Amino acid sequence: MLTGRVDKIPNVDGGNISVRWRPADVADASVNFDAPRVMVWHTTETDDVPAYRTNSAPHFTVPDDELALYQHVNLGRIGNALRHTEPPETNAVSAIQVEQVARSSVSPWLPREKEQQVVIASLAEFALKEFGVPKQRVFPDTLEQGIVWATPTNPRRRAGKWGKAPGHFTHCEVTGG
């Protein structure tokens, strides 16, 4: 398992994807690797890689228009992109947190640029090989009719899977925040 900074990750299409170090000011604590391995996906709601506020950065940001990746937090340390108002400490359970330069949507979507699709696929493969995060969604892509994603009342947040099920979550499926 890699820890710290990475300079590159393998590209699923061959070769490597460069990783640019853009450190963020975050709380420093270890990821709880006794918990099931998870990766949490966010959208930046911006058009570019943002400058993250103190204690609000993920491990990586995937730009939308280049075959590159930005790293903000050392691997093995907690990312700080998740908020929580109740236990468990959500950031400590997430092996890798990723922000995609994109805007969220109520319908399933794919990134519009091929470069971002390749980086996302490569990062999922990297998470599997380095951290044992299985390449599976914990929940289906669609949400039941009438349920709003980004609210504390989203039933996925109360489903009891966070900290117990391995795989890929969106930030709206993480309990407590």
Short mmCIF file of C-alpha atoms in Angstrom, two decimals:
data_model
loop_
_atom_site.label_atom_id
_atom_site.label_comp_id
_atom_site.label_asym_id
_atom_site.label_seq_id
_atom_site.Cartn_x
_atom_site.Cartn_y
_atom_site.Cartn_z
CA MET A 1 0.00 0.00 0.00
CA LEU A 2 1.40 3.35 -1.05
CA THR A 3 1.52 6.18 1.44
CA GLY A 4 2.56 9.79 1.07
CA ARG A 5 2.85 11.53 -2.26
CA VAL A 6 2.70 9.88 -5.65
CA ASP A 7 4.28 11.18 -8.84
CA LYS A 8 2.23 9.11 -11.25
CA ILE A 9 -0.42 6.42 -11.47
CA PRO A 10 -0.78 3.81 -14.20
CA ASN A 11 -3.05 4.83 -17.08
CA VAL A 12 -5.66 2.19 -17.97
CA ASP A 13 -4.94 3.03 -21.62
CA GLY A 14 -1.19 2.44 -21.17
CA GLY A 15 1.63 4.56 -19.83
CA ASN A 16 1.21 6.80 -16.78
CA ILE A 17 -0.79 9.78 -15.62
CA SER A 18 1.24 12.50 -13.92
CA VAL A 19 0.23 13.58 -10.43
CA ARG A 20 0.82 17.24 -9.55
CA TRP A 21 1.36 18.04 -5.89
CA ARG A 22 -0.83 20.92 -4.68
CA PRO A 23 -0.82 20.53 -0.88
CA ALA A 24 -3.74 21.70 1.21
CA ASP A 25 -3.93 22.71 4.86
CA VAL A 26 -5.82 19.82 6.47
CA ALA A 27 -6.13 18.07 9.81
CA ASP A 28 -3.46 15.39 10.02
CA ALA A 29 -4.58 11.96 11.16
CA SER A 30 -4.31 8.39 9.92
CA VAL A 31 -6.94 6.66 7.82
CA ASN A 32 -8.59 3.77 9.68
CA PHE A 33 -7.51 0.83 7.54
CA ASP A 34 -9.37 -1.58 9.83
CA ALA A 35 -12.61 -0.31 8.25
CA PRO A 36 -13.75 -1.62 4.86
CA ARG A 37 -11.86 0.11 2.06
CA VAL A 38 -13.85 2.88 0.40
CA MET A 39 -13.38 5.64 -2.13
CA VAL A 40 -15.63 8.70 -2.00
CA TRP A 41 -16.41 10.74 -5.10
CA HIS A 42 -17.36 14.41 -5.02
CA THR A 43 -17.92 17.12 -7.61
CA THR A 44 -16.18 20.48 -7.20
CA GLU A 45 -19.14 22.53 -8.46
CA THR A 46 -16.49 24.67 -10.18
CA ASP A 47 -15.00 24.91 -13.66
CA ASP A 48 -11.36 24.50 -12.53
CA VAL A 49 -9.32 22.75 -9.86
CA PRO A 50 -10.19 24.85 -6.79
CA ALA A 51 -8.01 26.21 -4.03
CA TYR A 52 -9.40 24.34 -1.04
CA ARG A 53 -10.23 26.03 2.25
CA THR A 54 -8.52 24.84 5.43
CA ASN A 55 -9.70 21.34 6.39
CA SER A 56 -11.79 20.83 3.26
CA ALA A 57 -9.52 19.09 0.75
CA PRO A 58 -9.72 15.61 -0.77
CA HIS A 59 -6.72 13.44 -1.56
CA PHE A 60 -7.07 14.06 -5.30
CA THR A 61 -8.80 16.34 -7.79
CA VAL A 62 -9.46 15.16 -11.35
CA PRO A 63 -9.42 18.06 -13.82
CA ASP A 64 -11.98 17.94 -16.61
CA ASP A 65 -9.76 18.78 -19.55
CA GLU A 66 -6.31 17.25 -19.06
CA LEU A 67 -4.76 13.85 -18.58
CA ALA A 68 -3.44 14.67 -15.11
CA LEU A 69 -4.30 14.38 -11.45
CA TYR A 70 -3.78 16.79 -8.56
CA GLN A 71 -2.86 15.46 -5.11
CA HIS A 72 -3.59 17.58 -2.02
CA VAL A 73 -3.22 15.16 0.92
CA ASN A 74 -0.72 12.37 1.55
CA LEU A 75 -2.10 8.88 1.05
CA GLY A 76 -2.58 7.06 4.35
CA ARG A 77 -3.62 10.34 5.99
CA ILE A 78 -7.24 11.48 6.10
CA GLY A 79 -8.70 13.68 3.42
CA ASN A 80 -10.95 16.40 4.80
CA ALA A 81 -13.61 16.73 2.11
CA LEU A 82 -16.37 15.12 4.21
CA ARG A 83 -18.27 16.92 6.93
CA HIS A 84 -19.92 15.13 9.79
CA THR A 85 -22.23 16.24 12.55
CA GLU A 86 -22.40 12.90 14.31
CA PRO A 87 -20.22 9.79 14.66
CA PRO A 88 -18.47 8.12 13.00
CA GLU A 89 -15.67 10.47 11.96
CA THR A 90 -16.35 10.12 8.27
CA ASN A 91 -12.97 11.27 6.97
CA ALA A 92 -11.10 8.57 8.89
CA VAL A 93 -13.05 5.77 7.18
CA SER A 94 -12.39 6.91 3.62
CA ALA A 95 -9.18 5.50 2.13
CA ILE A 96 -9.27 7.94 -0.80
CA GLN A 97 -11.41 11.02 -1.41
CA VAL A 98 -11.65 12.45 -4.92
CA GLU A 99 -13.15 15.65 -6.30
CA GLN A 100 -14.05 15.70 -9.99
CA VAL A 101 -14.07 19.09 -11.68
CA ALA A 102 -17.74 18.94 -12.60
CA ARG A 103 -21.18 19.93 -11.45
CA SER A 104 -23.52 17.50 -9.77
CA SER A 105 -26.71 16.37 -11.44
CA VAL A 106 -29.88 14.58 -10.44
CA SER A 107 -29.44 12.17 -13.36
CA PRO A 108 -26.56 9.77 -13.88
CA TRP A 109 -23.86 11.24 -16.11
CA LEU A 110 -20.40 10.67 -17.43
CA PRO A 111 -17.68 13.30 -17.59
CA ARG A 112 -17.89 15.06 -20.95
CA GLU A 113 -14.16 14.89 -21.66
CA LYS A 114 -12.37 11.63 -22.50
CA GLU A 115 -9.33 12.72 -20.45
CA GLN A 116 -11.39 12.92 -17.25
CA GLN A 117 -13.01 9.55 -17.95
CA VAL A 118 -9.56 7.95 -18.35
CA VAL A 119 -8.18 9.55 -15.17
CA ILE A 120 -11.25 8.43 -13.17
CA ALA A 121 -10.98 4.86 -14.46
CA SER A 122 -7.22 4.86 -13.78
CA LEU A 123 -7.73 6.18 -10.25
CA ALA A 124 -10.34 3.49 -9.51
CA GLU A 125 -7.88 0.82 -10.72
CA PHE A 126 -5.10 2.41 -8.62
CA ALA A 127 -7.37 2.35 -5.52
CA LEU A 128 -8.10 -1.34 -6.10
CA LYS A 129 -4.45 -2.32 -6.51
CA GLU A 130 -2.96 -0.10 -3.79
CA PHE A 131 -5.73 -0.02 -1.17
CA GLY A 132 -8.03 -2.92 -1.97
CA VAL A 133 -11.02 -0.69 -2.76
CA PRO A 134 -13.26 -2.96 -4.87
CA LYS A 135 -14.47 -1.49 -8.15
CA GLN A 136 -18.13 -1.60 -7.22
CA ARG A 137 -20.74 0.99 -6.33
CA VAL A 138 -22.18 0.43 -2.88
CA PHE A 139 -25.53 1.81 -4.07
CA PRO A 140 -27.12 1.76 -7.55
CA ASP A 141 -26.54 4.79 -9.78
CA THR A 142 -30.18 5.89 -9.73
CA LEU A 143 -31.97 7.27 -6.73
CA GLU A 144 -35.58 6.50 -5.93
CA GLN A 145 -38.09 8.97 -7.37
CA GLY A 146 -38.69 12.00 -5.15
CA ILE A 147 -35.54 11.60 -3.03
CA VAL A 148 -33.20 14.58 -2.99
CA TRP A 149 -29.51 13.65 -3.12
CA ALA A 150 -27.78 16.29 -1.02
CA THR A 151 -29.90 16.30 2.13
CA PRO A 152 -29.49 14.70 5.54
CA THR A 153 -32.75 12.84 4.88
CA ASN A 154 -31.36 10.93 1.90
CA PRO A 155 -32.07 7.31 2.98
CA ARG A 156 -28.68 6.16 1.70
CA ARG A 157 -27.08 8.12 4.53
CA ARG A 158 -29.09 6.11 7.03
CA ALA A 159 -28.74 2.71 5.32
CA GLY A 160 -25.98 1.57 7.68
CA LYS A 161 -23.48 0.84 4.90
CA TRP A 162 -20.92 3.57 5.70
CA GLY A 163 -18.00 2.05 7.58
CA LYS A 164 -19.35 -1.45 6.93
CA ALA A 165 -19.43 -1.90 3.14
CA PRO A 166 -16.37 -1.62 0.86
CA GLY A 167 -16.50 0.09 -2.53
CA HIS A 168 -17.31 3.43 -4.08
CA PHE A 169 -19.63 6.01 -2.49
CA THR A 170 -20.71 9.47 -3.56
CA HIS A 171 -20.45 12.10 -0.86
CA CYS A 172 -24.27 12.19 -0.62
CA GLU A 173 -24.26 8.56 0.53
CA VAL A 174 -21.93 9.08 3.48
CA THR A 175 -23.54 9.11 6.88
CA GLY A 176 -23.38 11.96 9.36
CA GLY A 177 -22.91 15.07 7.27
#
